[in-house]
Amino acid sequence: MVGMSVSRRFVSSFLAASLATSTVFLGAGAASAYDVTPDLDAGVCRVDPRQKDSDVSEFWTKLREDAVNQRLEELDHDDPGLKEAIHAYDMNEPGAATPAELQERIKATGSPEGLGMFIPHRTEAEDGIGDQAGDKMEYTPVEARAAARAISDEPSNAPQDALNKQAATSHLRIDEITAELFSHRHKEYDRTQFELRDNLNACADDVEEGTKPQWWAGPWGIVVGIGAVLALVVVLRGIYNSRKPNRHHKTN
């Protein structure tokens, strides 16, 4: 594939850093954030970092697709029909132009960008955003709380800085567009991170509460148990004694 896609160069690396010490985005339900399920038997939170129907994955997917669309609109002014041709190839439509043909047309516009930057569906199928998140599938309560604390009150600052730096380094128009689009979506991105932070803490609470030793299983439980046995002995002895003939009672 000619050129490295936006998801390969930025989204994948940021997914790996977004949980600070981990690599997942948590939440409850589809189109919310990555699902997190307390596993009380194992004492951990289980997650699926490859869940692609989450708010987090969909946020980056939409950002990338919008950046690609805007950039192709610009290229289409220099080569009418180029956008449609690239889209046909991206969607694997019959009769679509070859990668070499499309790359040659992109180059003819004066753009240094590679075809791989303009085919989000194909590149997502190859190394989808969710697949870049890593392989860690479980988190202890301590790890979950540490990750939650690492999420700042302004979580969009870090990715914005990274996108700006990438655009300044690559000098590619599509990177400039991506950084600009992200700058208008801070509130949406921050919401996913605040939800992540809440869910990390909630999961840690659930696991800790669900795996807390019951009072009867600990030392106090043993003491109470012994006390109950002794109390029962006293009660039974009292009942037995009450039924015995009084030795001071004289029969006629």
PDB file of C-alpha atoms in Angstrom:
ATOM      1  CA  MET A   1       0.000   0.000   0.000  1.00  0.00           C
ATOM      2  CA  VAL A   2       1.415   3.363  -1.009  1.00  0.00           C
ATOM      3  CA  GLY A   3       1.576   5.813   1.874  1.00  0.00           C
ATOM      4  CA  MET A   4       0.773   5.288   5.512  1.00  0.00           C
ATOM      5  CA  SER A   5      -2.813   5.869   6.593  1.00  0.00           C
ATOM      6  CA  VAL A   6      -3.907   8.300   9.279  1.00  0.00           C
ATOM      7  CA  SER A   7      -5.086   5.432  11.454  1.00  0.00           C
ATOM      8  CA  ARG A   8      -1.714   3.690  11.180  1.00  0.00           C
ATOM      9  CA  ARG A   9       0.325   6.781  11.968  1.00  0.00           C
ATOM     10  CA  PHE A  10      -1.706   8.416  14.671  1.00  0.00           C
ATOM     11  CA  VAL A  11      -4.894   6.732  15.752  1.00  0.00           C
ATOM     12  CA  SER A  12      -3.208   3.440  16.566  1.00  0.00           C
ATOM     13  CA  SER A  13      -0.559   5.094  18.701  1.00  0.00           C
ATOM     14  CA  PHE A  14      -3.088   7.228  20.509  1.00  0.00           C
ATOM     15  CA  LEU A  15      -5.351   4.309  21.268  1.00  0.00           C
ATOM     16  CA  ALA A  16      -2.356   2.706  22.887  1.00  0.00           C
ATOM     17  CA  ALA A  17      -1.829   5.741  25.102  1.00  0.00           C
ATOM     18  CA  SER A  18      -5.381   6.811  25.827  1.00  0.00           C
ATOM     19  CA  LEU A  19      -5.769   4.625  28.877  1.00  0.00           C
ATOM     20  CA  ALA A  20      -2.392   5.840  30.117  1.00  0.00           C
ATOM     21  CA  THR A  21      -1.176   2.539  31.523  1.00  0.00           C
ATOM     22  CA  SER A  22      -3.532   0.418  29.449  1.00  0.00           C
ATOM     23  CA  THR A  23      -4.920   0.286  25.930  1.00  0.00           C
ATOM     24  CA  VAL A  24      -8.684   0.218  26.032  1.00  0.00           C
ATOM     25  CA  PHE A  25     -11.666   2.460  26.201  1.00  0.00           C
ATOM     26  CA  LEU A  26     -14.377   1.280  28.491  1.00  0.00           C
ATOM     27  CA  GLY A  27     -18.069   1.842  28.882  1.00  0.00           C
ATOM     28  CA  ALA A  28     -21.465   0.231  28.810  1.00  0.00           C
ATOM     29  CA  GLY A  29     -23.220  -0.845  25.677  1.00  0.00           C
ATOM     30  CA  ALA A  30     -22.665  -0.460  21.978  1.00  0.00           C
ATOM     31  CA  ALA A  31     -22.060   3.032  20.645  1.00  0.00           C
ATOM     32  CA  SER A  32     -21.063   4.143  24.122  1.00  0.00           C
ATOM     33  CA  ALA A  33     -17.467   3.158  24.824  1.00  0.00           C
ATOM     34  CA  TYR A  34     -15.634  -0.100  25.102  1.00  0.00           C
ATOM     35  CA  ASP A  35     -17.581  -2.591  27.208  1.00  0.00           C
ATOM     36  CA  VAL A  36     -16.125  -3.465  30.577  1.00  0.00           C
ATOM     37  CA  THR A  37     -17.345  -6.424  32.579  1.00  0.00           C
ATOM     38  CA  PRO A  38     -16.392  -7.108  36.199  1.00  0.00           C
ATOM     39  CA  ASP A  39     -15.205 -10.695  36.609  1.00  0.00           C
ATOM     40  CA  LEU A  40     -15.693 -11.358  40.297  1.00  0.00           C
ATOM     41  CA  ASP A  41     -14.318 -14.891  40.128  1.00  0.00           C
ATOM     42  CA  ALA A  42     -11.002 -13.663  38.738  1.00  0.00           C
ATOM     43  CA  GLY A  43     -11.102 -10.313  40.547  1.00  0.00           C
ATOM     44  CA  VAL A  44     -10.508  -8.270  37.384  1.00  0.00           C
ATOM     45  CA  CYS A  45     -12.261  -6.088  34.831  1.00  0.00           C
ATOM     46  CA  ARG A  46     -12.509  -7.776  31.440  1.00  0.00           C
ATOM     47  CA  VAL A  47     -12.545  -5.673  28.299  1.00  0.00           C
ATOM     48  CA  ASP A  48     -12.410  -6.096  24.540  1.00  0.00           C
ATOM     49  CA  PRO A  49      -9.938  -3.574  23.078  1.00  0.00           C
ATOM     50  CA  ARG A  50     -11.045  -4.538  19.561  1.00  0.00           C
ATOM     51  CA  GLN A  51     -14.663  -3.503  19.983  1.00  0.00           C
ATOM     52  CA  LYS A  52     -15.310  -1.366  16.919  1.00  0.00           C
ATOM     53  CA  ASP A  53     -18.877  -0.253  17.635  1.00  0.00           C
ATOM     54  CA  SER A  54     -17.820   1.989  20.497  1.00  0.00           C
ATOM     55  CA  ASP A  55     -17.906   5.753  20.747  1.00  0.00           C
ATOM     56  CA  VAL A  56     -14.136   5.874  20.878  1.00  0.00           C
ATOM     57  CA  SER A  57     -13.498   3.835  17.741  1.00  0.00           C
ATOM     58  CA  GLU A  58     -16.337   5.568  15.946  1.00  0.00           C
ATOM     59  CA  PHE A  59     -14.950   8.972  16.922  1.00  0.00           C
ATOM     60  CA  TRP A  60     -11.597   8.264  15.279  1.00  0.00           C
ATOM     61  CA  THR A  61     -13.189   6.516  12.317  1.00  0.00           C
ATOM     62  CA  LYS A  62     -15.463   9.493  11.658  1.00  0.00           C
ATOM     63  CA  LEU A  63     -12.594  11.957  12.077  1.00  0.00           C
ATOM     64  CA  ARG A  64     -10.494  10.081   9.577  1.00  0.00           C
ATOM     65  CA  GLU A  65     -13.300   9.666   7.054  1.00  0.00           C
ATOM     66  CA  ASP A  66     -14.170  13.366   7.258  1.00  0.00           C
ATOM     67  CA  ALA A  67     -10.534  14.353   6.775  1.00  0.00           C
ATOM     68  CA  VAL A  68     -10.238  12.042   3.772  1.00  0.00           C
ATOM     69  CA  ASN A  69     -13.453  13.363   2.266  1.00  0.00           C
ATOM     70  CA  GLN A  70     -12.387  16.999   2.643  1.00  0.00           C
ATOM     71  CA  ARG A  71      -8.969  16.348   1.149  1.00  0.00           C
ATOM     72  CA  LEU A  72     -10.409  14.403  -1.793  1.00  0.00           C
ATOM     73  CA  GLU A  73     -12.774  17.305  -2.475  1.00  0.00           C
ATOM     74  CA  GLU A  74      -9.709  19.518  -2.805  1.00  0.00           C
ATOM     75  CA  LEU A  75      -7.912  17.046  -5.087  1.00  0.00           C
ATOM     76  CA  ASP A  76     -11.044  16.684  -7.179  1.00  0.00           C
ATOM     77  CA  HIS A  77     -10.736  20.336  -8.196  1.00  0.00           C
ATOM     78  CA  ASP A  78      -7.375  19.545  -9.811  1.00  0.00           C
ATOM     79  CA  ASP A  79      -8.464  16.202 -11.258  1.00  0.00           C
ATOM     80  CA  PRO A  80     -12.255  15.942 -11.611  1.00  0.00           C
ATOM     81  CA  GLY A  81     -13.437  12.412 -10.928  1.00  0.00           C
ATOM     82  CA  LEU A  82     -10.436  11.464  -8.791  1.00  0.00           C
ATOM     83  CA  LYS A  83     -12.492  11.378  -5.608  1.00  0.00           C
ATOM     84  CA  GLU A  84     -15.058   9.052  -7.156  1.00  0.00           C
ATOM     85  CA  ALA A  85     -12.339   6.802  -8.575  1.00  0.00           C
ATOM     86  CA  ILE A  86     -10.587   6.468  -5.223  1.00  0.00           C
ATOM     87  CA  HIS A  87     -13.889   5.827  -3.472  1.00  0.00           C
ATOM     88  CA  ALA A  88     -14.697   3.065  -5.959  1.00  0.00           C
ATOM     89  CA  TYR A  89     -11.380   1.395  -5.216  1.00  0.00           C
ATOM     90  CA  ASP A  90     -11.812   1.857  -1.463  1.00  0.00           C
ATOM     91  CA  MET A  91     -15.207   0.139  -1.604  1.00  0.00           C
ATOM     92  CA  ASN A  92     -13.834  -2.608  -3.887  1.00  0.00           C
ATOM     93  CA  GLU A  93     -16.319  -1.822  -6.632  1.00  0.00           C
ATOM     94  CA  PRO A  94     -16.117  -3.763  -9.931  1.00  0.00           C
ATOM     95  CA  GLY A  95     -14.052  -2.025 -12.584  1.00  0.00           C
ATOM     96  CA  ALA A  96     -12.274   0.260 -10.122  1.00  0.00           C
ATOM     97  CA  ALA A  97      -8.913   1.669 -11.132  1.00  0.00           C
ATOM     98  CA  THR A  98      -5.748  -0.037  -9.937  1.00  0.00           C
ATOM     99  CA  PRO A  99      -3.677   1.346  -7.050  1.00  0.00           C
ATOM    100  CA  ALA A 100      -0.900   2.282  -9.466  1.00  0.00           C
ATOM    101  CA  GLU A 101      -3.279   4.257 -11.665  1.00  0.00           C
ATOM    102  CA  LEU A 102      -4.770   6.085  -8.713  1.00  0.00           C
ATOM    103  CA  GLN A 103      -1.399   6.885  -7.211  1.00  0.00           C
ATOM    104  CA  GLU A 104      -0.258   8.318 -10.520  1.00  0.00           C
ATOM    105  CA  ARG A 105      -3.309  10.588 -10.630  1.00  0.00           C
ATOM    106  CA  ILE A 106      -2.683  11.737  -7.062  1.00  0.00           C
ATOM    107  CA  LYS A 107       0.933  12.495  -7.911  1.00  0.00           C
ATOM    108  CA  ALA A 108      -0.126  14.444 -10.996  1.00  0.00           C
ATOM    109  CA  THR A 109      -2.029  16.902  -8.793  1.00  0.00           C
ATOM    110  CA  GLY A 110       1.226  17.755  -7.048  1.00  0.00           C
ATOM    111  CA  SER A 111       0.251  16.010  -3.834  1.00  0.00           C
ATOM    112  CA  PRO A 112       2.913  13.982  -1.987  1.00  0.00           C
ATOM    113  CA  GLU A 113       0.227  11.980  -0.201  1.00  0.00           C
ATOM    114  CA  GLY A 114      -0.083   8.254  -0.715  1.00  0.00           C
ATOM    115  CA  LEU A 115      -3.167   6.361  -1.801  1.00  0.00           C
ATOM    116  CA  GLY A 116      -3.220   4.547   1.536  1.00  0.00           C
ATOM    117  CA  MET A 117      -4.245   7.789   3.211  1.00  0.00           C
ATOM    118  CA  PHE A 118      -7.453   7.990   1.191  1.00  0.00           C
ATOM    119  CA  ILE A 119      -8.894   4.477   1.523  1.00  0.00           C
ATOM    120  CA  PRO A 120     -10.184   4.215   5.116  1.00  0.00           C
ATOM    121  CA  HIS A 121     -12.369   1.162   4.512  1.00  0.00           C
ATOM    122  CA  ARG A 122      -9.582  -0.939   3.034  1.00  0.00           C
ATOM    123  CA  THR A 123      -6.985   0.064   5.605  1.00  0.00           C
ATOM    124  CA  GLU A 124      -9.412  -0.435   8.485  1.00  0.00           C
ATOM    125  CA  ALA A 125     -10.064  -3.944   7.223  1.00  0.00           C
ATOM    126  CA  GLU A 126      -6.323  -4.588   7.174  1.00  0.00           C
ATOM    127  CA  ASP A 127      -5.418  -3.078  10.523  1.00  0.00           C
ATOM    128  CA  GLY A 128      -8.638  -1.649  11.917  1.00  0.00           C
ATOM    129  CA  ILE A 129      -8.624   1.013  14.562  1.00  0.00           C
ATOM    130  CA  GLY A 130      -9.847  -1.431  17.156  1.00  0.00           C
ATOM    131  CA  ASP A 131      -7.084  -3.890  16.285  1.00  0.00           C
ATOM    132  CA  GLN A 132      -4.496  -1.260  17.116  1.00  0.00           C
ATOM    133  CA  ALA A 133      -5.599  -0.986  20.723  1.00  0.00           C
ATOM    134  CA  GLY A 134      -3.462  -3.823  22.030  1.00  0.00           C
ATOM    135  CA  ASP A 135      -4.025  -7.228  23.520  1.00  0.00           C
ATOM    136  CA  LYS A 136      -4.537  -6.496  27.205  1.00  0.00           C
ATOM    137  CA  MET A 137      -7.903  -7.931  28.138  1.00  0.00           C
ATOM    138  CA  GLU A 138      -8.074  -7.649  31.917  1.00  0.00           C
ATOM    139  CA  TYR A 139      -7.297  -5.046  34.563  1.00  0.00           C
ATOM    140  CA  THR A 140      -7.022  -5.314  38.300  1.00  0.00           C
ATOM    141  CA  PRO A 141      -8.833  -2.686  40.397  1.00  0.00           C
ATOM    142  CA  VAL A 142      -5.465  -1.051  41.104  1.00  0.00           C
ATOM    143  CA  GLU A 143      -4.663  -0.829  37.383  1.00  0.00           C
ATOM    144  CA  ALA A 144      -8.126   0.493  36.574  1.00  0.00           C
ATOM    145  CA  ARG A 145      -7.898   3.242  39.193  1.00  0.00           C
ATOM    146  CA  ALA A 146      -4.392   4.211  38.077  1.00  0.00           C
ATOM    147  CA  ALA A 147      -5.606   4.560  34.504  1.00  0.00           C
ATOM    148  CA  ALA A 148      -8.595   6.626  35.633  1.00  0.00           C
ATOM    149  CA  ARG A 149      -6.339   9.010  37.561  1.00  0.00           C
ATOM    150  CA  ALA A 150      -4.175   9.443  34.474  1.00  0.00           C
ATOM    151  CA  ILE A 151      -7.082  10.922  32.500  1.00  0.00           C
ATOM    152  CA  SER A 152      -6.830  14.677  32.863  1.00  0.00           C
ATOM    153  CA  ASP A 153      -9.645  17.188  33.086  1.00  0.00           C
ATOM    154  CA  GLU A 154      -8.743  18.326  29.561  1.00  0.00           C
ATOM    155  CA  PRO A 155      -8.113  15.019  27.763  1.00  0.00           C
ATOM    156  CA  SER A 156      -8.279  16.509  24.266  1.00  0.00           C
ATOM    157  CA  ASN A 157      -5.111  18.550  24.811  1.00  0.00           C
ATOM    158  CA  ALA A 158      -2.725  15.633  24.338  1.00  0.00           C
ATOM    159  CA  PRO A 159      -4.137  14.319  21.044  1.00  0.00           C
ATOM    160  CA  GLN A 160      -4.471  17.865  19.725  1.00  0.00           C
ATOM    161  CA  ASP A 161      -0.805  18.514  20.435  1.00  0.00           C
ATOM    162  CA  ALA A 162       0.114  15.211  18.794  1.00  0.00           C
ATOM    163  CA  LEU A 163      -1.956  15.950  15.701  1.00  0.00           C
ATOM    164  CA  ASN A 164      -0.512  19.452  15.413  1.00  0.00           C
ATOM    165  CA  LYS A 165       3.011  18.079  15.704  1.00  0.00           C
ATOM    166  CA  GLN A 166       2.289  15.414  13.116  1.00  0.00           C
ATOM    167  CA  ALA A 167       0.959  17.992  10.663  1.00  0.00           C
ATOM    168  CA  ALA A 168       3.955  20.259  11.220  1.00  0.00           C
ATOM    169  CA  THR A 169       6.356  17.362  10.725  1.00  0.00           C
ATOM    170  CA  SER A 170       4.771  15.655   7.732  1.00  0.00           C
ATOM    171  CA  HIS A 171       3.722  18.832   5.881  1.00  0.00           C
ATOM    172  CA  LEU A 172       0.835  16.816   4.448  1.00  0.00           C
ATOM    173  CA  ARG A 173      -2.450  18.556   3.799  1.00  0.00           C
ATOM    174  CA  ILE A 174      -4.516  15.631   5.096  1.00  0.00           C
ATOM    175  CA  ASP A 175      -2.715  15.819   8.438  1.00  0.00           C
ATOM    176  CA  GLU A 176      -3.443  19.540   8.623  1.00  0.00           C
ATOM    177  CA  ILE A 177      -7.119  18.848   7.958  1.00  0.00           C
ATOM    178  CA  THR A 178      -7.218  16.126  10.602  1.00  0.00           C
ATOM    179  CA  ALA A 179      -5.730  18.430  13.231  1.00  0.00           C
ATOM    180  CA  GLU A 180      -8.146  21.195  12.296  1.00  0.00           C
ATOM    181  CA  LEU A 181     -11.199  18.926  12.419  1.00  0.00           C
ATOM    182  CA  PHE A 182     -10.161  17.531  15.790  1.00  0.00           C
ATOM    183  CA  SER A 183      -9.853  21.049  17.189  1.00  0.00           C
ATOM    184  CA  HIS A 184     -13.598  21.476  16.646  1.00  0.00           C
ATOM    185  CA  ARG A 185     -14.484  18.179  18.336  1.00  0.00           C
ATOM    186  CA  HIS A 186     -12.857  18.512  21.738  1.00  0.00           C
ATOM    187  CA  LYS A 187     -16.134  18.340  23.606  1.00  0.00           C
ATOM    188  CA  GLU A 188     -17.113  15.102  21.895  1.00  0.00           C
ATOM    189  CA  TYR A 189     -13.721  13.524  22.530  1.00  0.00           C
ATOM    190  CA  ASP A 190     -13.610  14.700  26.144  1.00  0.00           C
ATOM    191  CA  ARG A 191     -16.983  13.092  26.786  1.00  0.00           C
ATOM    192  CA  THR A 192     -15.656   9.681  25.768  1.00  0.00           C
ATOM    193  CA  GLN A 193     -12.691  10.091  28.093  1.00  0.00           C
ATOM    194  CA  PHE A 194     -14.751  11.249  31.067  1.00  0.00           C
ATOM    195  CA  GLU A 195     -17.040   8.289  30.533  1.00  0.00           C
ATOM    196  CA  LEU A 196     -13.991   6.078  30.412  1.00  0.00           C
ATOM    197  CA  ARG A 197     -12.726   7.503  33.685  1.00  0.00           C
ATOM    198  CA  ASP A 198     -16.073   6.958  35.398  1.00  0.00           C
ATOM    199  CA  ASN A 199     -16.348   3.412  34.121  1.00  0.00           C
ATOM    200  CA  LEU A 200     -12.840   2.521  35.194  1.00  0.00           C
ATOM    201  CA  ASN A 201     -13.597   3.598  38.737  1.00  0.00           C
ATOM    202  CA  ALA A 202     -17.021   1.960  38.697  1.00  0.00           C
ATOM    203  CA  CYS A 203     -15.528  -1.320  37.531  1.00  0.00           C
ATOM    204  CA  ALA A 204     -12.863  -1.181  40.232  1.00  0.00           C
ATOM    205  CA  ASP A 205     -15.589  -0.562  42.827  1.00  0.00           C
ATOM    206  CA  ASP A 206     -17.636  -3.502  41.565  1.00  0.00           C
ATOM    207  CA  VAL A 207     -14.693  -5.881  41.608  1.00  0.00           C
ATOM    208  CA  GLU A 208     -13.490  -4.793  45.039  1.00  0.00           C
ATOM    209  CA  GLU A 209     -16.973  -4.978  46.514  1.00  0.00           C
ATOM    210  CA  GLY A 210     -17.727  -8.307  44.882  1.00  0.00           C
ATOM    211  CA  THR A 211     -14.480  -9.914  45.978  1.00  0.00           C
ATOM    212  CA  LYS A 212     -14.448  -8.499  49.513  1.00  0.00           C
ATOM    213  CA  PRO A 213     -14.194 -11.344  52.075  1.00  0.00           C
ATOM    214  CA  GLN A 214     -17.477 -11.824  53.941  1.00  0.00           C
ATOM    215  CA  TRP A 215     -17.275 -11.126  57.642  1.00  0.00           C
ATOM    216  CA  TRP A 216     -18.070 -14.723  58.513  1.00  0.00           C
ATOM    217  CA  ALA A 217     -15.112 -15.929  56.463  1.00  0.00           C
ATOM    218  CA  GLY A 218     -12.544 -13.887  58.373  1.00  0.00           C
ATOM    219  CA  PRO A 219     -11.182 -13.897  61.938  1.00  0.00           C
ATOM    220  CA  TRP A 220     -14.231 -12.085  63.267  1.00  0.00           C
ATOM    221  CA  GLY A 221     -16.410 -14.710  61.681  1.00  0.00           C
ATOM    222  CA  ILE A 222     -14.540 -17.414  63.580  1.00  0.00           C
ATOM    223  CA  VAL A 223     -14.901 -15.524  66.852  1.00  0.00           C
ATOM    224  CA  VAL A 224     -18.603 -14.968  66.286  1.00  0.00           C
ATOM    225  CA  GLY A 225     -19.008 -18.606  65.293  1.00  0.00           C
ATOM    226  CA  ILE A 226     -17.339 -19.830  68.469  1.00  0.00           C
ATOM    227  CA  GLY A 227     -19.453 -17.432  70.494  1.00  0.00           C
ATOM    228  CA  ALA A 228     -22.620 -18.753  68.871  1.00  0.00           C
ATOM    229  CA  VAL A 229     -21.664 -22.350  69.683  1.00  0.00           C
ATOM    230  CA  LEU A 230     -20.951 -21.461  73.303  1.00  0.00           C
ATOM    231  CA  ALA A 231     -24.232 -19.599  73.561  1.00  0.00           C
ATOM    232  CA  LEU A 232     -26.063 -22.610  72.180  1.00  0.00           C
ATOM    233  CA  VAL A 233     -24.373 -24.871  74.738  1.00  0.00           C
ATOM    234  CA  VAL A 234     -25.449 -22.559  77.545  1.00  0.00           C
ATOM    235  CA  VAL A 235     -29.024 -22.493  76.281  1.00  0.00           C
ATOM    236  CA  LEU A 236     -29.209 -26.259  75.917  1.00  0.00           C
ATOM    237  CA  ARG A 237     -27.725 -26.765  79.352  1.00  0.00           C
ATOM    238  CA  GLY A 238     -30.282 -24.412  80.800  1.00  0.00           C
ATOM    239  CA  ILE A 239     -33.105 -26.302  79.131  1.00  0.00           C
ATOM    240  CA  TYR A 240     -31.716 -29.629  80.352  1.00  0.00           C
ATOM    241  CA  ASN A 241     -31.355 -28.384  83.898  1.00  0.00           C
ATOM    242  CA  SER A 242     -34.854 -26.965  83.926  1.00  0.00           C
ATOM    243  CA  ARG A 243     -36.253 -30.368  83.116  1.00  0.00           C
ATOM    244  CA  LYS A 244     -34.279 -32.273  85.787  1.00  0.00           C
ATOM    245  CA  PRO A 245     -36.143 -32.975  89.063  1.00  0.00           C
ATOM    246  CA  ASN A 246     -35.136 -30.531  91.751  1.00  0.00           C
ATOM    247  CA  ARG A 247     -32.964 -32.412  94.191  1.00  0.00           C
ATOM    248  CA  HIS A 248     -34.451 -30.360  97.021  1.00  0.00           C
ATOM    249  CA  HIS A 249     -37.953 -31.382  95.992  1.00  0.00           C
ATOM    250  CA  LYS A 250     -39.316 -34.040  98.372  1.00  0.00           C
ATOM    251  CA  THR A 251     -41.686 -36.613  97.038  1.00  0.00           C
ATOM    252  CA  ASN A 252     -44.594 -37.740  99.152  1.00  0.00           C
TER     253      ASN A 252
END
